Coordinates of N, CA, C and O in Angstrom, one line a residue:
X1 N 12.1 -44.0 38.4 CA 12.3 -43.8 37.0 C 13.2 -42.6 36.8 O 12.9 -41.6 37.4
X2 N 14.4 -42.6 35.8 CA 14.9 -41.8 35.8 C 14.9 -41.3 34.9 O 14.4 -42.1 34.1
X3 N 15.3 -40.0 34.0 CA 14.9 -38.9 32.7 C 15.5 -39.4 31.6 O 16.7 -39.6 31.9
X4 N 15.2 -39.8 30.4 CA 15.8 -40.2 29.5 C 15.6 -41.8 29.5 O 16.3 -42.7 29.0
X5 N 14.7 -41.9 30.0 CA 15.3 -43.8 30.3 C 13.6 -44.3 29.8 O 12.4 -43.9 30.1
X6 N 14.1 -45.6 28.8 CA 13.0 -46.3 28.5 C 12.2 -47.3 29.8 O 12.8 -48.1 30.5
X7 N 10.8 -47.1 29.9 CA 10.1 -47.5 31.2 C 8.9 -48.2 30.5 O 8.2 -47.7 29.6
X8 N 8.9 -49.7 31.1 CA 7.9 -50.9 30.7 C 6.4 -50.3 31.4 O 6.3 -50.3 32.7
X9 N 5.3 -50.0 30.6 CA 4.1 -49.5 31.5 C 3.2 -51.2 30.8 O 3.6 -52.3 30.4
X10 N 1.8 -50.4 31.0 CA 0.8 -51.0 30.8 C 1.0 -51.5 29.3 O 1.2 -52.6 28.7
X11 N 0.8 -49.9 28.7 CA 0.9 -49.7 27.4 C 2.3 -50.1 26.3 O 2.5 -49.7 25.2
X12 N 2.9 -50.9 27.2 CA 4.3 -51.0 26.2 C 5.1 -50.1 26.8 O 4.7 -49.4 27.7
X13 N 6.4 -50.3 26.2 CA 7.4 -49.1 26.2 C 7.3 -48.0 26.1 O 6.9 -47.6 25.0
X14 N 7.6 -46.9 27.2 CA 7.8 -45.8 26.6 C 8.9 -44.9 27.3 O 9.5 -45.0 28.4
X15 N 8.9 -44.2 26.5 CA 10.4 -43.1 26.6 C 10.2 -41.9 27.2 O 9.7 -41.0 26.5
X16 N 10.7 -41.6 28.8 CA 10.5 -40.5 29.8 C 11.6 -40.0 29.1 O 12.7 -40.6 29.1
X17 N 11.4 -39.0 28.5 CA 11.9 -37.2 28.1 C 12.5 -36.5 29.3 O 11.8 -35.9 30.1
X18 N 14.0 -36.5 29.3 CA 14.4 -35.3 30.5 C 14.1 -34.1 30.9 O 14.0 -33.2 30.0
X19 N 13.9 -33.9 31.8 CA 12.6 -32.9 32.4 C 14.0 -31.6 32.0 O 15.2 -31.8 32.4
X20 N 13.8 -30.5 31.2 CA 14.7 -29.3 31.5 C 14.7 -29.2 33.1 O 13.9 -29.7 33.9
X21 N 15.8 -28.5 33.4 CA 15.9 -27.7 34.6 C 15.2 -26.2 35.2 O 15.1 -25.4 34.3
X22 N 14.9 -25.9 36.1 CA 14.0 -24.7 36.2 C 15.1 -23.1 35.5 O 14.8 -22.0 35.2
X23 N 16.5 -23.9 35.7 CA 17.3 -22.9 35.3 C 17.8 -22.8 33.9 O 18.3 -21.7 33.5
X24 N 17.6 -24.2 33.0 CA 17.3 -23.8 31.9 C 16.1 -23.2 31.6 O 16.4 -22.1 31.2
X25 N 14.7 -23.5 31.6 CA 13.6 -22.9 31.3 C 13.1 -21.4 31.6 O 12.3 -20.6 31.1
X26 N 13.9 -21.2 32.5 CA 14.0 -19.3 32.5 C 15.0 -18.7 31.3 O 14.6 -17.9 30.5
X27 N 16.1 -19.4 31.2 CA 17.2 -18.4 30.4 C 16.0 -18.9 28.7 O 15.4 -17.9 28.3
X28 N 15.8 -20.0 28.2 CA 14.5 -20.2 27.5 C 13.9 -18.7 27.2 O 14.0 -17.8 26.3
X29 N 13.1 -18.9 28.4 CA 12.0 -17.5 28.5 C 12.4 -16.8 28.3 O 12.2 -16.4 27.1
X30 N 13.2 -16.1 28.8 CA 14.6 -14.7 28.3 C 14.6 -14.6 27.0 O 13.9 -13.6 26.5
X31 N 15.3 -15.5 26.2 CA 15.6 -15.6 25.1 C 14.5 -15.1 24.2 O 14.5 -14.2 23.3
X32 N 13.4 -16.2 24.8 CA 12.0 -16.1 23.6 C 11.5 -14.2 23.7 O 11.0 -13.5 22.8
X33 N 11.7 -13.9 24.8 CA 11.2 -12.7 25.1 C 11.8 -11.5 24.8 O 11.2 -10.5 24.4
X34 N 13.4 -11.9 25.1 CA 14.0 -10.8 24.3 C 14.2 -10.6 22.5 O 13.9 -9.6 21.8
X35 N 14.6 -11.9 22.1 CA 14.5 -12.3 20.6 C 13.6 -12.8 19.9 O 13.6 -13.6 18.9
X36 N 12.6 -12.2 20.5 CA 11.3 -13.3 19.7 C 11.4 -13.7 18.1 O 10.7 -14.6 17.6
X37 N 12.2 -13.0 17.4 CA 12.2 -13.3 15.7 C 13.1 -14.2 15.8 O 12.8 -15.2 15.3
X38 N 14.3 -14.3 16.5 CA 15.5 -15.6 16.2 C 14.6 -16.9 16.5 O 14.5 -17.8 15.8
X39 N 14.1 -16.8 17.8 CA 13.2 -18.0 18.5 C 12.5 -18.6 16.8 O 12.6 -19.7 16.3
X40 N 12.0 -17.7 16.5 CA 10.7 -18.1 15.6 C 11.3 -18.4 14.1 O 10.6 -19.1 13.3
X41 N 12.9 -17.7 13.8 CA 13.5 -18.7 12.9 C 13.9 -19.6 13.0 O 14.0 -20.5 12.2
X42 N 14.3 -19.7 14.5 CA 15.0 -21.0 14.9 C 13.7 -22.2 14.5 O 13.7 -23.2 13.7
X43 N 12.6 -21.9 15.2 CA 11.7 -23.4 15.4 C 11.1 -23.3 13.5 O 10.6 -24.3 12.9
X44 N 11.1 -22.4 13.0 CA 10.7 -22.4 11.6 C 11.9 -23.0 10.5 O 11.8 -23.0 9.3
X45 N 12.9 -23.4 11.1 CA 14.4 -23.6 10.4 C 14.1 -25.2 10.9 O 14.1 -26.0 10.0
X46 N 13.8 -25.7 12.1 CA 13.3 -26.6 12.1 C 12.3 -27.8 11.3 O 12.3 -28.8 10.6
X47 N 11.4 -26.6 12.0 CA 9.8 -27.5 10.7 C 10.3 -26.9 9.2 O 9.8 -27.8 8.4
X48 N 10.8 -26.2 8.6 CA 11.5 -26.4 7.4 C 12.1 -27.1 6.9 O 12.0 -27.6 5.8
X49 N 13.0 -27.4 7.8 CA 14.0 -28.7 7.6 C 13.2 -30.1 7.0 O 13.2 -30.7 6.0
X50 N 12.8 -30.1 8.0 CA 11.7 -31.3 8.3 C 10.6 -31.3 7.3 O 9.8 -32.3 7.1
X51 N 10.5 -30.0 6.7 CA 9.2 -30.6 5.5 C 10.1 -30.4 4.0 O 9.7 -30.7 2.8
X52 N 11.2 -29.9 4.4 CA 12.2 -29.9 3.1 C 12.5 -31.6 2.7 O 12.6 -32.1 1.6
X53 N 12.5 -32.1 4.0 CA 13.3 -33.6 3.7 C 11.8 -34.6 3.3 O 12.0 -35.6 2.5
X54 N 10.8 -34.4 3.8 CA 10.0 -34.8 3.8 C 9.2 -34.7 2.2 O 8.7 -35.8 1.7
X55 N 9.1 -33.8 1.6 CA 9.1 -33.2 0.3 C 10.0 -33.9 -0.9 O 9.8 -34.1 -2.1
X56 N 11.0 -33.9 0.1 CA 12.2 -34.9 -1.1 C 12.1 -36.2 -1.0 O 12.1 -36.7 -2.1
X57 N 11.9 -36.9 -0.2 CA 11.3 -38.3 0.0 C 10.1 -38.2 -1.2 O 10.0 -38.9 -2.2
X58 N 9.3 -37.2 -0.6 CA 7.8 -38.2 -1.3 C 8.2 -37.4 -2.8 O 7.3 -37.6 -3.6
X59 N 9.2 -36.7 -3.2 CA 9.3 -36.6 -4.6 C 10.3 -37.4 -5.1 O 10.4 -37.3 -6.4
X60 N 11.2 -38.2 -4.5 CA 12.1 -39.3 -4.8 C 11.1 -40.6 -5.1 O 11.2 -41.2 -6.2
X61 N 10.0 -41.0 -4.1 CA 9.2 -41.7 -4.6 C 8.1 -41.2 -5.9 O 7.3 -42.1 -6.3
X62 N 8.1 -40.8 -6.1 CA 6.9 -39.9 -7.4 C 8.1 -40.2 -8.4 O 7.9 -41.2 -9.0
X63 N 9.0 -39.8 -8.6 CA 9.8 -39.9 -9.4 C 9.9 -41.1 -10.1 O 10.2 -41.1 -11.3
X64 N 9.6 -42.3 -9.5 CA 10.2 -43.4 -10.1 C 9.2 -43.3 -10.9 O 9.6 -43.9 -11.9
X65 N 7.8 -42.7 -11.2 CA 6.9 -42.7 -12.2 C 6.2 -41.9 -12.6 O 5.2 -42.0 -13.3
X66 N 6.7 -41.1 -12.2 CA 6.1 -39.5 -12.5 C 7.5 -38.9 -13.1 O 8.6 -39.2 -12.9
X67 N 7.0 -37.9 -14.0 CA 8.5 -36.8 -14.7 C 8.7 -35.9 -13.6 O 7.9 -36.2 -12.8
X68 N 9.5 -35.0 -13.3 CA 9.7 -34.3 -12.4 C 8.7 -32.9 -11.9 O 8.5 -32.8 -10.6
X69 N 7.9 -32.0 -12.9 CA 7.3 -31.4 -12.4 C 6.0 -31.8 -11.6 O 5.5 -31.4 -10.6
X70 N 5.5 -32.8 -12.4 CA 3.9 -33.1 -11.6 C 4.7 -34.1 -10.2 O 4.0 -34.1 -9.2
X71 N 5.7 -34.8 -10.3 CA 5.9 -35.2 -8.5 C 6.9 -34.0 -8.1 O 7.6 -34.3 -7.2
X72 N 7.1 -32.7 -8.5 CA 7.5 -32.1 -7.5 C 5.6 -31.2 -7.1 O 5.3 -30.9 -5.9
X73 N 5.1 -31.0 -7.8 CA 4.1 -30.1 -7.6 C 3.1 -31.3 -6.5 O 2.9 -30.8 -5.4
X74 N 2.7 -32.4 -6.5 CA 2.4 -33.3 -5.4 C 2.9 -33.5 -4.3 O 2.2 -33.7 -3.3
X75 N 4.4 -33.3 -4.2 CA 5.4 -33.6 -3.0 C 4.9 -32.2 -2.5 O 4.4 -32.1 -1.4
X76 N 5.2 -31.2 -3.2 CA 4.4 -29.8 -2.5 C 3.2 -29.6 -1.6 O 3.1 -29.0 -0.5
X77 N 2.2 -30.2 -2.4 CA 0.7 -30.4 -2.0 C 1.0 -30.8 -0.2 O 0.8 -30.2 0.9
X78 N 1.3 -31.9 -0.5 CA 1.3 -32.8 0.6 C 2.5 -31.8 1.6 O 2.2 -31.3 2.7
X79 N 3.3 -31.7 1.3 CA 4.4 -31.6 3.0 C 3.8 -29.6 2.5 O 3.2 -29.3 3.5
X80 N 3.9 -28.9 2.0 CA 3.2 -27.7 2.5 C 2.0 -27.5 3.4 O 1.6 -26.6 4.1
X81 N 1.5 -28.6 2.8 CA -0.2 -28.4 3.7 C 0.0 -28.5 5.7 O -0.5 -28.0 6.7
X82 N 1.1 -29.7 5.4 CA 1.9 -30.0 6.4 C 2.6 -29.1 7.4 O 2.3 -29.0 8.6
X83 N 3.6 -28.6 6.8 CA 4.5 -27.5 7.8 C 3.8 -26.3 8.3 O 4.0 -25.6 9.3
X84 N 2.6 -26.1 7.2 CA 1.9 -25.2 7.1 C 1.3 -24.4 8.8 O 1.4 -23.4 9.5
X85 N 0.9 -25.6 8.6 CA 0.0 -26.3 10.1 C 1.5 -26.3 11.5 O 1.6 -25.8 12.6
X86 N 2.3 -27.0 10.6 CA 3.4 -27.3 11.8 C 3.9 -26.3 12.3 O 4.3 -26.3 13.5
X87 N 4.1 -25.1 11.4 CA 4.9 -23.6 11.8 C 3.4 -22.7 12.9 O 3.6 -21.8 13.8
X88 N 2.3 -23.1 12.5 CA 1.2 -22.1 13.2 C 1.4 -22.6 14.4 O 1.8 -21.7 15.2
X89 N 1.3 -23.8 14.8 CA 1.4 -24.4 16.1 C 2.7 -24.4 17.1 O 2.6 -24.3 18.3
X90 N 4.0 -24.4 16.3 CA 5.2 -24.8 17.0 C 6.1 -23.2 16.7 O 6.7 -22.7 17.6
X91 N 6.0 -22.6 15.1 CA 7.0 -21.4 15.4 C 6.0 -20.4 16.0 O 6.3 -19.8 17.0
X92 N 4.7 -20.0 15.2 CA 4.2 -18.7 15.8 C 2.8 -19.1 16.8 O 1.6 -18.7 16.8
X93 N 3.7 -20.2 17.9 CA 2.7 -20.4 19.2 C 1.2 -20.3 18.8 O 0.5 -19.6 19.4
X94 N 0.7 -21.2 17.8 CA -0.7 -21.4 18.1 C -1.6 -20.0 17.3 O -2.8 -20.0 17.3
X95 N -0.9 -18.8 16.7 CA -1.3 -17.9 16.7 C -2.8 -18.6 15.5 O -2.8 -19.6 14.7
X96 N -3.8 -17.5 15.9 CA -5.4 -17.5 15.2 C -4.9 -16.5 13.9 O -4.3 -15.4 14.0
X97 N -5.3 -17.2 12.7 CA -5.2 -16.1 11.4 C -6.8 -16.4 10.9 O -7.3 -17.6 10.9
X98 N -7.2 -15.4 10.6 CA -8.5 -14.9 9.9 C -8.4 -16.7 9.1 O -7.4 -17.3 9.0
X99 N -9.8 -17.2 8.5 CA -9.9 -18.6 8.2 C -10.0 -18.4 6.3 O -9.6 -19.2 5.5
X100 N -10.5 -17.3 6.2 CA -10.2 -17.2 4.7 C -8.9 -16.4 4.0 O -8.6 -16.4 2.8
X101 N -8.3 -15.8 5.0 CA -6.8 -15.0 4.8 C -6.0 -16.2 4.9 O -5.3 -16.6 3.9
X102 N -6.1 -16.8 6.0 CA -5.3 -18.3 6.0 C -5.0 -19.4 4.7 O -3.9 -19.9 4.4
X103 N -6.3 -19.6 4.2 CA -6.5 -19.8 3.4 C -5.7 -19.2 1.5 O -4.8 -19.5 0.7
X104 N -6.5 -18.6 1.6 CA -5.6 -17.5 0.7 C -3.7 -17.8 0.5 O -3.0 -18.3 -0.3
X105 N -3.6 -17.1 2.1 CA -2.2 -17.4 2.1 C -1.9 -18.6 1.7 O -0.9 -18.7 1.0
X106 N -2.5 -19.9 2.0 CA -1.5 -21.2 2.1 C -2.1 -21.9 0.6 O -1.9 -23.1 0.5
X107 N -2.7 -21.2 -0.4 CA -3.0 -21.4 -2.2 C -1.7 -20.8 -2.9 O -1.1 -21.4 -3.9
X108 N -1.4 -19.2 -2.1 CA -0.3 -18.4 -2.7 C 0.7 -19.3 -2.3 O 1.0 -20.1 -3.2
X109 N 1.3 -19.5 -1.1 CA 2.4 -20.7 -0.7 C 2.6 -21.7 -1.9 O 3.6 -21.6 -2.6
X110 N 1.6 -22.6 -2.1 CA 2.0 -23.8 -2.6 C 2.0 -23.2 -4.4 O 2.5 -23.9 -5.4
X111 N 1.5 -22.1 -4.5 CA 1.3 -21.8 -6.1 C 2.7 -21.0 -6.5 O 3.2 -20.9 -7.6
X112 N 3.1 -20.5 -5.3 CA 4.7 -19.6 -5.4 C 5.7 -21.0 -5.4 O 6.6 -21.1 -6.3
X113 N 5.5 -22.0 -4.4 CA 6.8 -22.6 -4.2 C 6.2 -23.8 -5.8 O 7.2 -24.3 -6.5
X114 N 5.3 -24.1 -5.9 CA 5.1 -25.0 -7.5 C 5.9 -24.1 -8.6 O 6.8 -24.7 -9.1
X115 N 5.6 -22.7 -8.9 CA 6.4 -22.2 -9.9 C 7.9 -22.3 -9.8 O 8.8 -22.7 -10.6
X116 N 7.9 -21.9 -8.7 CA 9.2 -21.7 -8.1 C 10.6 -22.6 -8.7 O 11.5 -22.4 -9.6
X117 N 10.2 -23.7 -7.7 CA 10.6 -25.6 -7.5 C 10.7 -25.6 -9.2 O 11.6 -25.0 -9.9
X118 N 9.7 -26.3 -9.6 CA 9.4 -26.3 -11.0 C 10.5 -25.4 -12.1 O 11.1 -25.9 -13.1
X119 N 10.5 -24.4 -11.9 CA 11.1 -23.4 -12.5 C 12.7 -23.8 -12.6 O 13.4 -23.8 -13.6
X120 N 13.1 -24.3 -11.1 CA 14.8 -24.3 -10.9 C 14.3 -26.2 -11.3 O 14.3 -26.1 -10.0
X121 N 14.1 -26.8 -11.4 CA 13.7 -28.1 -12.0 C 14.2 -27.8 -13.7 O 15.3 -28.1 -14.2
X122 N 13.2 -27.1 -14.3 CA 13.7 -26.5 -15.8 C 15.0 -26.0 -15.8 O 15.8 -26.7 -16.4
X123 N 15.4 -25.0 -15.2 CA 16.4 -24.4 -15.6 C 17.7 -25.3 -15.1 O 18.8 -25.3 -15.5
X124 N 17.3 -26.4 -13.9 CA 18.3 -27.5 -13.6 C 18.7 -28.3 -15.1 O 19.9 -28.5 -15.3
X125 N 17.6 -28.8 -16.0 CA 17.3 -29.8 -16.9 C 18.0 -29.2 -18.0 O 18.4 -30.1 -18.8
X126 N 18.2 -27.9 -18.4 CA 18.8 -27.0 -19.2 C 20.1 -26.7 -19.1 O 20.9 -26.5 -20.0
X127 N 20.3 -26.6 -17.7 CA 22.1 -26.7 -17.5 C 22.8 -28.1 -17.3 O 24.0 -28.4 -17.6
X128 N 21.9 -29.1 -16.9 CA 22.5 -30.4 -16.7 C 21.5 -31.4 -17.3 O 20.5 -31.6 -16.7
X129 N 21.9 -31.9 -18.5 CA 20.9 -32.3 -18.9 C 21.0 -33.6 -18.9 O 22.0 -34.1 -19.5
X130 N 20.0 -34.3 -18.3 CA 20.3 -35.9 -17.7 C 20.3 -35.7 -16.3 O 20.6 -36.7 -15.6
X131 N 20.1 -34.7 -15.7 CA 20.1 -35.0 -14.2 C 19.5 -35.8 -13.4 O 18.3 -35.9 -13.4
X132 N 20.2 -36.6 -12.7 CA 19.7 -37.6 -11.6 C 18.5 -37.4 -10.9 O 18.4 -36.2 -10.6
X133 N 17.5 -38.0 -10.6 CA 16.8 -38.0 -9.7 C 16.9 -37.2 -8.5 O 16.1 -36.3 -8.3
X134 N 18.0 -37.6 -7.7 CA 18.7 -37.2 -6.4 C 19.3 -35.9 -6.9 O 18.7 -35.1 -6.1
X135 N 20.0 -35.2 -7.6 CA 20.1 -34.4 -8.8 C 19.2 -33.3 -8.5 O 19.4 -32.1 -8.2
X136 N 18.2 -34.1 -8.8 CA 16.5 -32.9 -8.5 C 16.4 -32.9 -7.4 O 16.3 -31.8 -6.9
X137 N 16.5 -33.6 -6.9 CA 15.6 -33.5 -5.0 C 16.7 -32.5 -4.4 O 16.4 -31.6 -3.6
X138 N 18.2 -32.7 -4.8 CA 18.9 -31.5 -4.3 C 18.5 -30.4 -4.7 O 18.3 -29.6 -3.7
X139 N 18.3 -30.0 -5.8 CA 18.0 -28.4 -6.6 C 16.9 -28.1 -6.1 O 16.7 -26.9 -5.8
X140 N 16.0 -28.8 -5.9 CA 14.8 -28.4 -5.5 C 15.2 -27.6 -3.8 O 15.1 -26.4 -3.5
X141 N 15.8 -29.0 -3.0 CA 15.7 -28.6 -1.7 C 17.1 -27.5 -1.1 O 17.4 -27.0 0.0
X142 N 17.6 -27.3 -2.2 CA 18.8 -25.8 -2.4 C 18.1 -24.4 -2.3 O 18.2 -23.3 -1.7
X143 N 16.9 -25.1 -3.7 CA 16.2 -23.3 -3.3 C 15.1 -23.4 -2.4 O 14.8 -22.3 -1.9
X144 N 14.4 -24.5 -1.9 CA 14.0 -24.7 -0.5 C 14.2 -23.2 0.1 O 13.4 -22.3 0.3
X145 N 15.9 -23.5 0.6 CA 16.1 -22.3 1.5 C 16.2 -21.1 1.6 O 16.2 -20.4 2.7
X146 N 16.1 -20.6 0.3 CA 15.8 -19.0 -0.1 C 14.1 -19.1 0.0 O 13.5 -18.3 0.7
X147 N 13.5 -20.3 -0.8 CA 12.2 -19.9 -0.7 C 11.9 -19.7 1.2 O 11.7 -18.7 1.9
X148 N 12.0 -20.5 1.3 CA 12.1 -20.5 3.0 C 11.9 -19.1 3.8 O 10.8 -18.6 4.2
X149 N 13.2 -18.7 3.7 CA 13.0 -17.3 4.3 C 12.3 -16.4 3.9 O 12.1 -15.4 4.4
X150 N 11.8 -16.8 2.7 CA 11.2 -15.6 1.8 C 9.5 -15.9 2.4 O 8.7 -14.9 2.4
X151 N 9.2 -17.1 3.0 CA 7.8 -17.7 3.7 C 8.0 -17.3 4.5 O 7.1 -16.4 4.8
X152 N 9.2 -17.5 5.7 CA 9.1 -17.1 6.7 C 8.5 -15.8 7.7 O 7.8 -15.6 8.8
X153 N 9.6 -14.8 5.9 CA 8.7 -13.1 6.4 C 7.4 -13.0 5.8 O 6.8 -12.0 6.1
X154 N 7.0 -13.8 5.2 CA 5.9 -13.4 4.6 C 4.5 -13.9 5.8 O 3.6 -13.2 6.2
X155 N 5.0 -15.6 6.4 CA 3.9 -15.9 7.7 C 4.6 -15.0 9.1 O 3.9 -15.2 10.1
X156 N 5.3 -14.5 9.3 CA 5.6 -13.8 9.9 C 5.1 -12.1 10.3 O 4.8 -11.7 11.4
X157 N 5.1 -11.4 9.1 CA 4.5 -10.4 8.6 C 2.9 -10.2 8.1 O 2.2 -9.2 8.2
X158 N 2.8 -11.6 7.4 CA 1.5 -11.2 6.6 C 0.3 -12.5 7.5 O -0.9 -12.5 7.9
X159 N 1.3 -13.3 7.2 CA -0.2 -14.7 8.1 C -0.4 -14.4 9.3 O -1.6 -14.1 9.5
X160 N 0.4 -14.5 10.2 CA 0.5 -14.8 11.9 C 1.2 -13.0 12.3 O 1.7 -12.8 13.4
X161 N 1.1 -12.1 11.4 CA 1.9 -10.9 12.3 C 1.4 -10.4 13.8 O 0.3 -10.5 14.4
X162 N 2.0 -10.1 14.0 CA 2.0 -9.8 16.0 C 1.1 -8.6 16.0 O 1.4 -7.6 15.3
X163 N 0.2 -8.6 16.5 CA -0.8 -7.5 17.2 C -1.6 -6.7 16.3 O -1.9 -5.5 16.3
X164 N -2.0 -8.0 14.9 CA -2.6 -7.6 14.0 C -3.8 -7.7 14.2 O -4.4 -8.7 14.6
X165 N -4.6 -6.4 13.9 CA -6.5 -6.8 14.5 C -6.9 -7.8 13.8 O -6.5 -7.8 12.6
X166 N -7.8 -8.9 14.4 CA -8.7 -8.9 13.5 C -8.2 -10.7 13.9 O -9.2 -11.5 13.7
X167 N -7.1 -11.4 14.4 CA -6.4 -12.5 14.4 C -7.4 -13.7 15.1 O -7.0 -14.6 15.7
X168 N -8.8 -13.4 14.8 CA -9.9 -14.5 15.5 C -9.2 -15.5 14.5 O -8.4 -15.2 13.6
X169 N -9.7 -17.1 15.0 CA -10.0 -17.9 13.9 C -11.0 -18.0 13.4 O -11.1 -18.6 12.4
X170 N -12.1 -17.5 13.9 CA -13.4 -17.5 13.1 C -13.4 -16.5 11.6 O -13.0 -15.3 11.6
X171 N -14.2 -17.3 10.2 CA -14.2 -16.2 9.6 C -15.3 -15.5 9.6 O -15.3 -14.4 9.0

């Protein structure tokens, strides 16, 4: 079986994943070790990406019957609860945040990025009036990226910060 190559098992098809090299997976480690903030925007620029698009989909569908704020404030619900999860696990390694701080934080998240979204939604509808559907899903996912960074430091700093007491999952 060789790396990359689709292999007929028991279970169906599946797809062997090229093994890195031992000499990529050190310069990796390096990296993660020396830059630990770029690493952690990097994989957060990722799962951002990915719940940015994800967000616009299920508010492209909401749209066909919903007005714009209540399917952008839904599309929220759903793909923030999502990345949410996805950044704890994949950008800040699994890190344990207190279960009612956690919490907390990820009400403020979706209650910041609903104003937010919403807000450049209005002030979209006000400069361009008749805007497209796709129209919105852009404007929305434009300030995505400022909100973004603005999450980033905040689960960076305030959710998941590095060598903060107290980081059990238990509350």
């Amino acid at each position: 079986m060789a790396n990359g190559v689709v292999e007929q098992g028991g279970r169906g098809p599946r797809l062997q994943l090229p093994t890195p090299t031992p000499a990529l997976t050190d310069r990796l480690e390096r990296l993660r070790r020396r830059h630990p903030t770029f690493v952690q925007l990097a994989r957060f620029a990722i799962v951002g990406g990915t719940g940015t698009a994800l967000s616009a989909l299920i508010y492209l569908a909401l749209r066909t019957w919903m007005s714009p704020v209540p399917a952008n404030v839904v599309a929220l619900l759903l793909s923030t609860g999502l990345t949410t999860e996805l950044n704890r696990r994949f950008t800040f390694d699994g890190a344990a945040a207190h279960r009612l701080r956690a919490s907390v934080q990820d009400v403020v998240t979706v209650v910041f990025y609903a104003f937010y979204t919403s807000g450049v939604l209005l002030l979209l509808e006000w400069l361009v009036p008749g805007a497209t559907q796709w129209e919105e899903a852009l404007a929305i996912a434009a300030a995505s990226v400022l909100g973004g960074l603005m999450r980033f430091l905040a689960m960076r700093y305030w959710v998941f910060a590095p060598g903060r007491p107290g980081r059990s999952a238990a509350a």
